Short mmCIF file of C-alpha atoms and ligand atoms in Angstrom, two decimals:
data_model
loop_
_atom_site.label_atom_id
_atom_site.label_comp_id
_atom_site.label_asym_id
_atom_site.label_seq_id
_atom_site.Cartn_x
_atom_site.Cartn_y
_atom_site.Cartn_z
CA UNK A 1 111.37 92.71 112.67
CA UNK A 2 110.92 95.45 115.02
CA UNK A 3 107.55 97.09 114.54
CA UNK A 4 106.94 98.72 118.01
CA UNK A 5 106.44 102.36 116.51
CA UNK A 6 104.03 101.16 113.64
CA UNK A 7 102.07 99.35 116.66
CA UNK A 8 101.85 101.99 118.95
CA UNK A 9 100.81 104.53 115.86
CA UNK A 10 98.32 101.98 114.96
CA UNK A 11 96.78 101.55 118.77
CA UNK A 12 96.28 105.49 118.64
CA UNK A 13 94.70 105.02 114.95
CA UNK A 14 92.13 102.82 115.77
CA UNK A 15 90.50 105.44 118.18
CA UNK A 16 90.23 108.26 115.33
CA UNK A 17 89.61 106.53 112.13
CA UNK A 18 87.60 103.25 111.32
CA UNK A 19 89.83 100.34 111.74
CA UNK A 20 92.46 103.34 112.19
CA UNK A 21 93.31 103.81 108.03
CA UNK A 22 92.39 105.88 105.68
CA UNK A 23 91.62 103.31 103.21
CA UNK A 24 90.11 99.58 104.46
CA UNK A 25 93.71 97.78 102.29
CA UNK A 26 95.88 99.27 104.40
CA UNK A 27 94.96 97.77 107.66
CA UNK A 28 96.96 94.55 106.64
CA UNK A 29 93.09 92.60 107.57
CA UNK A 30 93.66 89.32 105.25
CA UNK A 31 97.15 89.06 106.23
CA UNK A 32 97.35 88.59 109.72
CA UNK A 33 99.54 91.23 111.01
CA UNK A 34 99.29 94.86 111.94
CA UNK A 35 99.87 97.28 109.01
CA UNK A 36 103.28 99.21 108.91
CA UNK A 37 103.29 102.94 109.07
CA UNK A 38 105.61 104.60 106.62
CA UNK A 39 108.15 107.23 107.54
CA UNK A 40 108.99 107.64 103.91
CA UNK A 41 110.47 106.65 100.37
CA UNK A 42 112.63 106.84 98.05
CA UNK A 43 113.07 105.29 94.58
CA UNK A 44 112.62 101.61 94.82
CA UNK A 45 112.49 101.48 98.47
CA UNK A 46 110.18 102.61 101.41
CA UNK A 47 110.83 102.79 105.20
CA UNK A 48 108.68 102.23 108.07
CA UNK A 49 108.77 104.10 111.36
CA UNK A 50 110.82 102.17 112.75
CA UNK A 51 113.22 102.32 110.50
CA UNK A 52 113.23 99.26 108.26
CA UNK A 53 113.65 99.43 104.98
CA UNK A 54 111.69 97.17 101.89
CA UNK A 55 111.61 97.15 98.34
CA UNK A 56 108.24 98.14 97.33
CA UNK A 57 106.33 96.91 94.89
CA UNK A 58 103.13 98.52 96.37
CA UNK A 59 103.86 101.59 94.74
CA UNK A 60 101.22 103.48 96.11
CA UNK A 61 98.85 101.33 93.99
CA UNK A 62 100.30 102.48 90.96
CA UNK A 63 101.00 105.41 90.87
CA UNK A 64 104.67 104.97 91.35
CA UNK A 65 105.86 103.98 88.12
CA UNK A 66 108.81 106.97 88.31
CA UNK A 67 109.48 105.39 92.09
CA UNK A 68 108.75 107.82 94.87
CA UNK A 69 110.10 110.94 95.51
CA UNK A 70 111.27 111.14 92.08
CA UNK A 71 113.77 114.67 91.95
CA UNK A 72 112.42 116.23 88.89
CA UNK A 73 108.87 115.93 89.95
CA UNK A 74 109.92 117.30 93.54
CA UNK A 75 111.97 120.43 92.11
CA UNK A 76 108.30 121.06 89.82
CA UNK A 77 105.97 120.47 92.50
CA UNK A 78 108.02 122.47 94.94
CA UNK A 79 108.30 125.05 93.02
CA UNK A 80 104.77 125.12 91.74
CA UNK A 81 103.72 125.02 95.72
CA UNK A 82 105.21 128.68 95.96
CA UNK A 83 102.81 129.95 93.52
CA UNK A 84 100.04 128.79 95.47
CA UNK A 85 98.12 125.55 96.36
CA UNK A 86 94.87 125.89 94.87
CA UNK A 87 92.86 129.19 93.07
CA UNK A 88 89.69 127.12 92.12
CA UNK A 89 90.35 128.88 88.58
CA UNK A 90 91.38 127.66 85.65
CA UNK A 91 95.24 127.90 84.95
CA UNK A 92 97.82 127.24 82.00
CA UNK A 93 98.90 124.03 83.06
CA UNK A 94 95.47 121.84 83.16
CA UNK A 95 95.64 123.00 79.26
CA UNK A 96 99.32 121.46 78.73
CA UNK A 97 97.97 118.20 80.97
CA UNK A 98 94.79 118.04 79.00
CA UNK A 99 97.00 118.50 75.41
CA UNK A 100 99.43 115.35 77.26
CA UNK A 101 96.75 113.15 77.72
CA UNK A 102 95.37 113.88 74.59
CA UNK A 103 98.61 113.27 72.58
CA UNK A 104 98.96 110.25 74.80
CA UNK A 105 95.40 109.27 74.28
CA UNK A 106 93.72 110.16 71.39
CA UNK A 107 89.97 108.84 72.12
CA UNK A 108 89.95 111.12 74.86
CA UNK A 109 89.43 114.68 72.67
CA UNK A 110 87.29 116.01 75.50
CA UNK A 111 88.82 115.68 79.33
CA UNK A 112 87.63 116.94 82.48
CA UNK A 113 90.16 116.54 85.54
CA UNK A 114 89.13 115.67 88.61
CA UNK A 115 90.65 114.42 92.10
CA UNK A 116 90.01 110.67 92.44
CA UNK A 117 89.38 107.76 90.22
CA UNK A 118 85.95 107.13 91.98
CA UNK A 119 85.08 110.49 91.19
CA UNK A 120 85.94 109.63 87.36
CA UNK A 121 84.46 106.34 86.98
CA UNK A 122 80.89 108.06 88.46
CA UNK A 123 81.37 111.08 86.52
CA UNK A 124 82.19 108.64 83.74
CA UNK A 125 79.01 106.77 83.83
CA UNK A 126 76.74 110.28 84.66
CA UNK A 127 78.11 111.75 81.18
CA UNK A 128 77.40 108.29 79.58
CA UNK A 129 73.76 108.52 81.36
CA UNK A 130 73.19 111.78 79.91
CA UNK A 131 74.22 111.09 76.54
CA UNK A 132 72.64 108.00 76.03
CA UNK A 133 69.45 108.86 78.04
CA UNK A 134 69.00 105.26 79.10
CA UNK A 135 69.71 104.62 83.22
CA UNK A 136 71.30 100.87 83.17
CA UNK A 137 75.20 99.99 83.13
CA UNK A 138 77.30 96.79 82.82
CA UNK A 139 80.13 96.21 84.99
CA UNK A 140 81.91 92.75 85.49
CA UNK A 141 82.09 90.92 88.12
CA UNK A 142 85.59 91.58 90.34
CA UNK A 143 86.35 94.69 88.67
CA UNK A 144 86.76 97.32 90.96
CA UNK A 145 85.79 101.19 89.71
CA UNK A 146 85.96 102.66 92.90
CA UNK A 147 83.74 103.10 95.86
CA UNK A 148 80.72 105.22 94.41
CA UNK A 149 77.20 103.94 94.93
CA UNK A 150 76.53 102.30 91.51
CA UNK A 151 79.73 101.00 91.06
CA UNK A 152 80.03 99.16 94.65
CA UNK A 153 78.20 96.07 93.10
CA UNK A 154 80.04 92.74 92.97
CA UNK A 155 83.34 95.07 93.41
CA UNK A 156 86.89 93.80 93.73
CA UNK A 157 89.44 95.31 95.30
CA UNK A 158 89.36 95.69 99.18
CA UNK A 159 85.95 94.99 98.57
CA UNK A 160 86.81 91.29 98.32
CA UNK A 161 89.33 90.80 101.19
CA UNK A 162 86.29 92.49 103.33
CA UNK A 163 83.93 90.22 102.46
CA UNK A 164 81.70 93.24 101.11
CA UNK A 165 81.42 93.07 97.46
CA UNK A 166 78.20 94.70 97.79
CA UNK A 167 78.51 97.31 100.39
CA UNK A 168 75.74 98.06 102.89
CA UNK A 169 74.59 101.89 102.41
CA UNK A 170 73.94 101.32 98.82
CA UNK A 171 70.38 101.30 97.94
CA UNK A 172 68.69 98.75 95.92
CA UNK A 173 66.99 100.69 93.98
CA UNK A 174 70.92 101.77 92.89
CA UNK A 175 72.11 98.53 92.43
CA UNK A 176 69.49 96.90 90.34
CA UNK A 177 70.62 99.97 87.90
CA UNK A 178 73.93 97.95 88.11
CA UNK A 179 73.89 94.69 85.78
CA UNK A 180 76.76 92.45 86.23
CA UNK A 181 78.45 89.98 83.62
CA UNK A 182 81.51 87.59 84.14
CA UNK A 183 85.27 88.60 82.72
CA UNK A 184 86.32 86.91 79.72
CA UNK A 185 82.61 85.51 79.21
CA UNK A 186 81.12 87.03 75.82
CA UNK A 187 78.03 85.09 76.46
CA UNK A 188 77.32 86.80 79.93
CA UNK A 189 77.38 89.90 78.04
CA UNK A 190 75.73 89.23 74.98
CA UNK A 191 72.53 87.76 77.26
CA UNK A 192 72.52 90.98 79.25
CA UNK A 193 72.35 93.02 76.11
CA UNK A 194 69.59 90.74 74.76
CA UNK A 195 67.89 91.41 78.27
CA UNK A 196 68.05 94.56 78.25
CA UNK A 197 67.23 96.14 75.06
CA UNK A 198 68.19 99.85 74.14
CA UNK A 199 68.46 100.40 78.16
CA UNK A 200 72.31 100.22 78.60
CA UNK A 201 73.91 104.14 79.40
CA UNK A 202 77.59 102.12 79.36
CA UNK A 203 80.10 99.15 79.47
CA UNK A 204 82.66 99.82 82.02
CA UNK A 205 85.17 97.52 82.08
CA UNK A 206 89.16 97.59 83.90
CA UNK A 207 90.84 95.95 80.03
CA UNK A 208 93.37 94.38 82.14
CA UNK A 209 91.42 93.35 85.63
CA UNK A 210 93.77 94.35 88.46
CA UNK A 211 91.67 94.49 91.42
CA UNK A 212 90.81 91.08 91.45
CA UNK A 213 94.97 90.05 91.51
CA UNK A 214 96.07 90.70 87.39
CA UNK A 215 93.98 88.90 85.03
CA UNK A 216 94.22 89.71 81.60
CA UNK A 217 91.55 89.68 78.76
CA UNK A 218 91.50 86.78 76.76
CA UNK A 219 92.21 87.12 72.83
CA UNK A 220 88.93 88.47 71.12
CA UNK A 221 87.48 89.59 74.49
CA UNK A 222 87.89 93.69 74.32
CA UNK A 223 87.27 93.18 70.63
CA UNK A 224 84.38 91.94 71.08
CA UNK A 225 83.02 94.62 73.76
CA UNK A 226 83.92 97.12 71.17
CA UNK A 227 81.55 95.56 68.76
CA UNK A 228 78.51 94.87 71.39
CA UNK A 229 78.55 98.30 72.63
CA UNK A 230 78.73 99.98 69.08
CA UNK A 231 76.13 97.27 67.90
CA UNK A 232 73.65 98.60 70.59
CA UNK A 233 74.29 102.13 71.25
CA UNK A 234 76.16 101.66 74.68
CA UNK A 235 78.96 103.52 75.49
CA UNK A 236 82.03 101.74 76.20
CA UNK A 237 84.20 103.18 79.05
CA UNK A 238 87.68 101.60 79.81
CA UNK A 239 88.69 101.79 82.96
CA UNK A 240 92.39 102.36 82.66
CA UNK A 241 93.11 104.03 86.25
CA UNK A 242 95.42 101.01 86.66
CA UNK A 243 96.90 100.43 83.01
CA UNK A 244 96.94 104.31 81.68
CA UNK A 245 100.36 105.21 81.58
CA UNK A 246 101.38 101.61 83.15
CA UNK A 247 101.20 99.70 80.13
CA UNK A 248 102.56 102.61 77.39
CA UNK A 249 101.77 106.05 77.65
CA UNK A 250 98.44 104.78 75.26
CA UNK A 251 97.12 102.97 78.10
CA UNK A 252 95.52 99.37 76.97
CA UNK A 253 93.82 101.01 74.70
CA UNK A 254 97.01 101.45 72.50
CA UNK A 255 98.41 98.10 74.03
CA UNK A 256 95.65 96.56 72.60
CA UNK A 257 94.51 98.03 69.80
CA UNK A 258 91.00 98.81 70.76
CA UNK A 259 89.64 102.38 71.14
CA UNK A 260 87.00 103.25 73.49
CA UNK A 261 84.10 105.80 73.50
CA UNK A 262 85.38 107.10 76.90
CA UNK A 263 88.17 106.74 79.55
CA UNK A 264 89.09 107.25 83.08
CA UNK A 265 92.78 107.71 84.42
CA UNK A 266 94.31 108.14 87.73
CA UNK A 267 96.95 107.37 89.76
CA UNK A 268 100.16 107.88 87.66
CA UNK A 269 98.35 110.36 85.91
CA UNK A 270 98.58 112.70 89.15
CA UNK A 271 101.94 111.71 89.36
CA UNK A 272 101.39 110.85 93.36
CA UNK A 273 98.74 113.69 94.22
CA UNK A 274 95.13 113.50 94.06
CA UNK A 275 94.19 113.43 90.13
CA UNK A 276 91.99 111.62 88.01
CA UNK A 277 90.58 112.23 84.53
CA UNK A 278 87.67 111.17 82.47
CA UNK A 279 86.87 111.59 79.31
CA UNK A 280 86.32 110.42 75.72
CA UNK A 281 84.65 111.23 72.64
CA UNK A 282 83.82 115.47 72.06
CA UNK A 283 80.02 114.54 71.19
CA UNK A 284 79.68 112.64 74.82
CA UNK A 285 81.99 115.34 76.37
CA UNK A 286 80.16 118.16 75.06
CA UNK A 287 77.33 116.92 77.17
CA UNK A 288 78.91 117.98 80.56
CA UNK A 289 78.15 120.86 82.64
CA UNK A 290 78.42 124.13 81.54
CA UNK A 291 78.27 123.04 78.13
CA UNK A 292 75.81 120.59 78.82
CA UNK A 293 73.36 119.74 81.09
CA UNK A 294 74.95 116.41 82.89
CA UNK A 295 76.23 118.50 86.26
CA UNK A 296 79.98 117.65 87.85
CA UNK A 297 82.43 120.31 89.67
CA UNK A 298 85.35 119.74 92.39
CA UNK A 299 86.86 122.93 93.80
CA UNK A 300 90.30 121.32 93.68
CA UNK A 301 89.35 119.56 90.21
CA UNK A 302 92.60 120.84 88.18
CA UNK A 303 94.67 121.73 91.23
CA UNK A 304 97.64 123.26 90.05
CA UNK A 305 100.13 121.03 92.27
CA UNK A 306 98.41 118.02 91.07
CA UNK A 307 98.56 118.95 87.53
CA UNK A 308 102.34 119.70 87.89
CA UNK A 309 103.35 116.37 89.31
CA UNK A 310 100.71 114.70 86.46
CA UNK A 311 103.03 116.76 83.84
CA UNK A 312 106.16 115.95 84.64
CA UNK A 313 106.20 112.51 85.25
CA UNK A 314 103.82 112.05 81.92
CA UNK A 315 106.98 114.18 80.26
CA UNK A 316 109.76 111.80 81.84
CA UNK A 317 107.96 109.13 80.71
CA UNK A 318 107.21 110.13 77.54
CA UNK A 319 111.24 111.03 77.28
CA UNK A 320 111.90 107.46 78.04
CA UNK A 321 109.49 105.26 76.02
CA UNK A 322 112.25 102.21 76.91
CA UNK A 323 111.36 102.37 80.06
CA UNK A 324 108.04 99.99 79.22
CA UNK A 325 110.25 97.83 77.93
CA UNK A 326 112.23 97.78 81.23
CA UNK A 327 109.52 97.20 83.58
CA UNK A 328 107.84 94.53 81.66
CA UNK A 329 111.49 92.54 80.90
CA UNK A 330 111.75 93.15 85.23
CA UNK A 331 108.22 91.73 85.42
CA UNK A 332 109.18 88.33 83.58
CA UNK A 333 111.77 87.39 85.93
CA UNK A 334 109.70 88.11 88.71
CA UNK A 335 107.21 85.66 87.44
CA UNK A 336 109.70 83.21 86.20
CA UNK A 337 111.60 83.47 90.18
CA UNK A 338 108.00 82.93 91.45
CA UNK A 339 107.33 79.69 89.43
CA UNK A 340 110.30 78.19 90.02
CA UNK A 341 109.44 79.31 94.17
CA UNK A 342 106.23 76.81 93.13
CA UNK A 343 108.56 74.22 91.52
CA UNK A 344 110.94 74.40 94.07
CA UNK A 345 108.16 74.13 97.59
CA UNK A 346 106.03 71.33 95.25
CA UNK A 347 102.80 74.19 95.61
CA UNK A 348 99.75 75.10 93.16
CA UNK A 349 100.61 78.47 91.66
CA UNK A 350 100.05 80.92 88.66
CA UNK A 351 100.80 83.73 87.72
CA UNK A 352 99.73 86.15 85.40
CA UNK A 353 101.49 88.97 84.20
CA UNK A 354 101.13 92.18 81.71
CA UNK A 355 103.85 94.62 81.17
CA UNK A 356 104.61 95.55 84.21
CA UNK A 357 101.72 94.43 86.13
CA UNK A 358 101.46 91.07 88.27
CA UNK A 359 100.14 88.71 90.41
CA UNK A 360 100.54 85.03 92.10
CA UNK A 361 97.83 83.24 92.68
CA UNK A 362 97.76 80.14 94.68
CA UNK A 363 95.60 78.12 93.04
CA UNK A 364 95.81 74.89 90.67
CA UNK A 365 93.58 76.95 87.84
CA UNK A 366 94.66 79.31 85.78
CA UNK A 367 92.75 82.37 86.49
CA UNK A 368 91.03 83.83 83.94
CA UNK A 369 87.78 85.34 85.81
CA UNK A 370 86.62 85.96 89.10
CA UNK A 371 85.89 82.40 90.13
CA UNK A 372 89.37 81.60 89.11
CA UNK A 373 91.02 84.50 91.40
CA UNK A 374 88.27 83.11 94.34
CA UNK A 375 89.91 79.84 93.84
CA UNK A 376 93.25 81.37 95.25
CA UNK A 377 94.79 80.07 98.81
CA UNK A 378 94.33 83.95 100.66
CA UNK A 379 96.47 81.91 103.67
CA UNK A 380 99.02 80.64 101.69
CA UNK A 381 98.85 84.17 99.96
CA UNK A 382 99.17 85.80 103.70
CA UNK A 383 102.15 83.23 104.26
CA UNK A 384 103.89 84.32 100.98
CA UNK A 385 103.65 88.25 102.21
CA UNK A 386 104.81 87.61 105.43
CA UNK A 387 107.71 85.95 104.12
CA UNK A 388 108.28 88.69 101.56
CA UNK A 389 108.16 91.30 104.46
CA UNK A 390 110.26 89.51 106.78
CA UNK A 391 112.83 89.31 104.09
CA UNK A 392 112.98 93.16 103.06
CA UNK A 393 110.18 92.98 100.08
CA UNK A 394 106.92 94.82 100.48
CA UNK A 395 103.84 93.63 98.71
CA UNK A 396 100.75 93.96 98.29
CA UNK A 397 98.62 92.69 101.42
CA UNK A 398 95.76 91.18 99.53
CA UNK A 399 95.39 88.62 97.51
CA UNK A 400 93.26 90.89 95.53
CA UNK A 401 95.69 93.77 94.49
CA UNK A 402 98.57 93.84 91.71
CA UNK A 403 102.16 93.75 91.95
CA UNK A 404 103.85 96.91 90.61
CA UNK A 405 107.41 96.99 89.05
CA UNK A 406 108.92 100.69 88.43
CA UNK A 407 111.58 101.87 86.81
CA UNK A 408 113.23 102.61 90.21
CA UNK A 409 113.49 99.09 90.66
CA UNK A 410 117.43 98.58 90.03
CA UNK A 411 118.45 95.17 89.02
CA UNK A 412 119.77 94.75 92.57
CA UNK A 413 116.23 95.18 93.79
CA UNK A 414 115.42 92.72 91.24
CA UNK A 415 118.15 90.19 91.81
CA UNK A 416 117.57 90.47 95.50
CA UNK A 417 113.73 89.70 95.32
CA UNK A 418 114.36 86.24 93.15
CA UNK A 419 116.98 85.85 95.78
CA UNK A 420 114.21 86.08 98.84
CA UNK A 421 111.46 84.22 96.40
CA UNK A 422 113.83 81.43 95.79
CA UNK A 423 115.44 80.73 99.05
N1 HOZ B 1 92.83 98.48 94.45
C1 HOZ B 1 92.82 99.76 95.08
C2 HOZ B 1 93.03 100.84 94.09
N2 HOZ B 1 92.73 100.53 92.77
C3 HOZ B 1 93.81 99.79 96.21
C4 HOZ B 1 93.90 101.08 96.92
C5 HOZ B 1 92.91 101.28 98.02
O1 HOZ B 1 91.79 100.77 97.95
O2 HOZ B 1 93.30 101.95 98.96
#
């Protein structure tokens, strides 16, 4: 594969941006090759400088569920850009996004729209803070909420490829605020609470982990964190920046049947801009500035191009509810093609999978926590993406991320990635 344009843009990178990205997963670091720069994309597929051409099931970590460059949310955001880019004011169309996501999501009555899902998760937490008056939070170990301060304790994510789970920068005196239990472990949990008596602001918690590879809760699990957290005055935040929209327009929450005091959404929410919501119950809500005295702005918070490619892909989704049903049927063969790769080359290898979501992990366990996804082969892993790249498929590079299926992917794409995964 020729990759002399991607090098050459990468040797400039390095000397204007740390480790020349813009995010630490997209220098290719676990995999041992130089990361691809992207011309552009279309649909299912996505092309590098120098002109090849992959199946992606990247996705721009997500948010692609439409496939990129989808031509109604183009003609909308086009036109919307000829109205103007930003007015830091409030316009008609973060009401008809906020009345989407509420329709969509009913436990969030009160949103607030903001541009990342960092920005959520710690606005998330501040509102929870504020309600509850009580400082400490739970988070589990491997999820990833994004990069913010409090959150950047035993993270997944790139987090875990780096080696940094616990970034330098972030004080102590943060951290300790932080209390972390295990995935799928009620009794980590229940001894924290026990610990920690009417001191925990909020649960956080991704209901389907996806920044640790996939890994599903266990029957009972969110259940169960809905009962704790009510039990002891905690609020419970789900996470769903990865599952919102991805696994129904309800998010997990609908998927499974458990409804949360708040929630934070991103990526497909924004439609592929910068957008991110948070939000929940009207009595926490209510609680945010200037209604209330817990303090969060964002001059572009609401940005009107954002909030038209949130719209319409929330709209073409919600005018295709099959399309769930697509994804997640694609999903299954995927899996199925990749156990029968393991069958077929005599290796260790699971995978799990959740609508449309999924990961391989090469490991003799199933993986049910964060031990389980440490117990993964990352160099058999950087083997299997090589492979997949060399053969036209693009794929996460990191052990540690999810596999996306759209519903761009055509059953070509589909037929020609079991093809590559079984030969
Ligand atoms: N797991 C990350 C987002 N949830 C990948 C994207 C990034 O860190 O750049």
């Amino acid at each position: 594969m020729n990759a002399s344009k991607s090098e050459e843009l990468y040797r400039i990178a390095q000397d204007l941006m740390p480790g020349g990205v813009n995010s630490p997963v997209r220098a290719f670091g676990s995999v041992g090759r130089n990361p691809l720069f992207i011309d552009h994309a279309i649909g299912s597929h996505i092309f590098d400088v120098d002109g090849n051409e992959f199946i992606d099931y990247v996705c721009s970590w997500g948010p692609g569920i439409l496939g990129h460059a989808h031509p109604k949310v183009i003609e909308e955001v086009v036109k919307a850009c000829y109205d103007g880019l930003t007015f830091g004011a409030p316009t008609g169309k973060e009401n008809e996004l906020a009345a989407l996501i509420r329709d969509c999501v009913p436990s969030m009555e009160l949103v607030r729209m903001v541009n990342s899902g960092t920005e959520a998760t710690m606005s998330a937490i501040r509102a929870a803070r504020g309600f509850t008056g009580r400082d400490k939070i739970i988070k589990f170990k491997g999820c990833y909420h994004g990069h913010s301060d409090g959150l950047l304790v035993q993270a997944g994510s790139a987090a875990l490829t780096q080696s940094v789970p616990d970034s330098s920068g972030v004080p102590a005196s943060f951290a300790s605020q932080t209390l972390v239990a295990l995935f799928n472990d009620k009794d980590s949990v229940r001894e924290l609470f026990e610990n920690n008596k009417d001191q925990i602001a909020a649960l956080i918690v991704e209901p389907v982990a996806a920044n640790m590879g996939v890994v599903p809760p266990e029957e009972g699990f969110l259940e169960f964190l809905r009962e704790i957290t009510e039990d002891n005055g905690t609020v419970l935040i789900f996470d769903e920046v990865i599952t919102g929209f991805r696994l129904g327009t309800g998010g997990a929450q609908a998927y499974y049947g458990i409804s949360p005091d708040m929630t934070t959404l991103g990526k497909i929410v924004g439609g592929g801009m910068p957008m991110a919501v948070y939000g929940g119950r009207r009595d926490i809500m209510k609680n945010v500035a200037p209604t209330g005295k817990v303090y969060q702005a964002g001059t572009l918070s609401g940005n009107p191009i954002a909030t038209t490619a949130g719209i319409s892909t929330i709209r073409l989704l919600m005018e295709d509810p099959d399309i769930y049903t697509r994804i997640e049927a694609n999903a299954v063969k995927l899996k199925e093609a990749f156990l029968a790769r393991a069958k077929k080359l005599g290796i260790n290898l699971h995978v799990n999978q959740v609508g449309s979501l999924l990961s391989a992990f090469f490991t003799d366990q199933e993986v049910k926590d964060y031990a389980g996804a440490l117990s993964s082969d990352t160099e058999a892993y950087a083997d299997y993406f090589n492979y997949m790249l060399e053969n036209g498929i693009y794929v996460a590079p990191s052990q540690f991320e999810a596999m996306f299926v759209s519903g761009a992917h055509s059953d070509e794409d589909i037929a020609r990635t079991i093809e590559v995964l079984l030969g």
